[in-house]
Coordinates of C-alpha atoms and ligand atoms in Angstrom, one line a residue:
X227 CA 63.3 83.4 159.6
X228 CA 63.4 81.0 156.7
X229 CA 65.6 78.5 158.5
X230 CA 64.0 78.7 162.0
X231 CA 60.5 80.0 161.7
X232 CA 58.7 79.3 158.5
X233 CA 58.1 75.6 159.1
X234 CA 55.4 76.7 161.5
X235 CA 54.8 80.4 160.7
X236 CA 53.8 80.5 157.1
X237 CA 50.8 79.8 154.9
X238 CA 47.1 79.7 155.7
X239 CA 47.6 77.5 158.8
X240 CA 50.4 79.5 160.4
X241 CA 50.9 78.9 164.1
X242 CA 49.3 81.7 166.2
X243 CA 48.0 83.1 162.9
X244 CA 51.5 84.6 162.6
X245 CA 52.8 84.6 159.1
X246 CA 56.6 85.4 158.9
X247 CA 57.1 84.7 155.2
X248 CA 56.8 88.3 154.3
X249 CA 58.3 91.7 155.4
X250 CA 55.0 93.0 156.7
X251 CA 54.3 90.0 158.9
X252 CA 57.7 90.1 160.5
X253 CA 57.6 93.9 160.9
X254 CA 54.1 93.8 162.5
X255 CA 55.0 91.3 165.2
X256 CA 58.4 93.1 165.6
X257 CA 56.5 96.3 166.5
X258 CA 54.5 94.6 169.2
X259 CA 57.8 93.6 170.9
X260 CA 56.8 90.0 170.9
X261 CA 59.3 89.1 168.2
X262 CA 62.2 90.1 170.3
X263 CA 60.7 88.9 173.6
X264 CA 59.8 85.4 172.4
X265 CA 63.1 84.8 170.6
X266 CA 64.8 85.6 173.9
X267 CA 62.4 83.9 176.2
X268 CA 64.1 80.8 177.7
X269 CA 60.8 79.7 179.4
X270 CA 58.9 79.8 176.1
X271 CA 61.3 80.3 173.3
X272 CA 60.8 80.7 169.6
X273 CA 61.6 78.4 167.9
X274 CA 60.1 76.1 170.5
X275 CA 63.0 73.6 170.2
X276 CA 65.3 76.1 172.0
X277 CA 66.8 79.6 171.7
X278 CA 68.8 80.4 168.6
X279 CA 72.4 81.4 168.8
X280 CA 73.3 84.7 170.4
X281 CA 74.4 85.9 167.0
X282 CA 71.0 85.2 165.4
X283 CA 69.1 86.7 168.2
X284 CA 71.2 89.8 168.1
X285 CA 70.5 90.2 164.4
X286 CA 66.8 90.4 165.1
X287 CA 67.3 92.8 167.9
X288 CA 69.5 95.0 165.7
X289 CA 67.0 94.9 162.9
X290 CA 64.2 96.1 165.3
X291 CA 66.4 98.8 166.8
X292 CA 67.5 99.9 163.3
X293 CA 64.0 100.7 162.3
X294 CA 63.0 97.5 160.4
X295 CA 65.0 98.0 157.3
X296 CA 63.7 96.0 154.4
Ligands
HEC850 C1 57.7 74.1 165.7 C2 56.8 75.2 165.3 C3 57.3 76.7 165.5 C4 58.5 77.2 165.1 C5 59.6 76.6 164.4 C6 58.4 78.6 165.5 N1 57.2 78.9 166.1 FE1 56.6 80.7 166.9 N2 54.9 79.8 167.6 C7 54.5 78.5 167.4 C8 53.3 78.3 168.1 C9 52.5 76.9 168.2 C10 52.9 79.5 168.7 C11 51.6 79.8 169.5 C12 51.8 79.3 170.9 C13 52.8 80.2 171.7 O1 52.7 81.4 171.7 O2 53.7 79.6 172.3 C14 53.9 80.5 168.3 C15 53.9 81.8 168.7 C16 54.9 82.7 168.4 C17 54.9 84.1 168.7 C18 53.8 84.8 169.6 C19 52.8 85.4 168.7 C20 51.9 86.3 169.5 O3 51.0 86.8 168.8 O4 52.1 86.6 170.6 C21 56.0 84.7 168.2 C22 56.4 86.2 168.3 C23 56.7 83.7 167.5 N3 56.0 82.5 167.6 C24 57.8 83.9 166.7 C25 58.6 82.9 166.2 C26 59.9 83.1 165.5 C27 60.5 84.5 165.3 C28 60.3 81.9 165.1 C29 61.7 81.6 164.5 C30 62.8 82.1 165.2 C31 59.3 80.9 165.5 N4 58.3 81.5 166.1 C32 59.4 79.5 165.2 C33 55.2 77.6 166.7 C34 56.5 77.7 166.2

């Protein structure tokens, strides 16, 4: 998150009003399914510059599947 997301998704002017600089923010969007869907969406990826490595995307998926361990 820090390396790939916070440039846009942090602070009071976070893109899409989505603040990913804290556990609750990431968990909340994780629970909607959009965290996993957008990080794997080749048409409209997050980060917008292009999909992250398979390994990084798998880490997010595993964290969601594992019950959002803090
Ligand atoms: C260059 C800026 C930028 C970066 C970097 C970025 N985002 Fe985004 N993100 C946006 C913008 C702008 C939107 C709103 C427009 C859209 O949905 O495409 C958005 C929307 C989203 C949404 C949809 C929110 C919703 O409510 O549906 C998710 C989920 C998301 N980003 C996750 C991420 C994640 C996770 C990362 C890091 C892996 C990331 N973003 C990196 C700019 C960025």
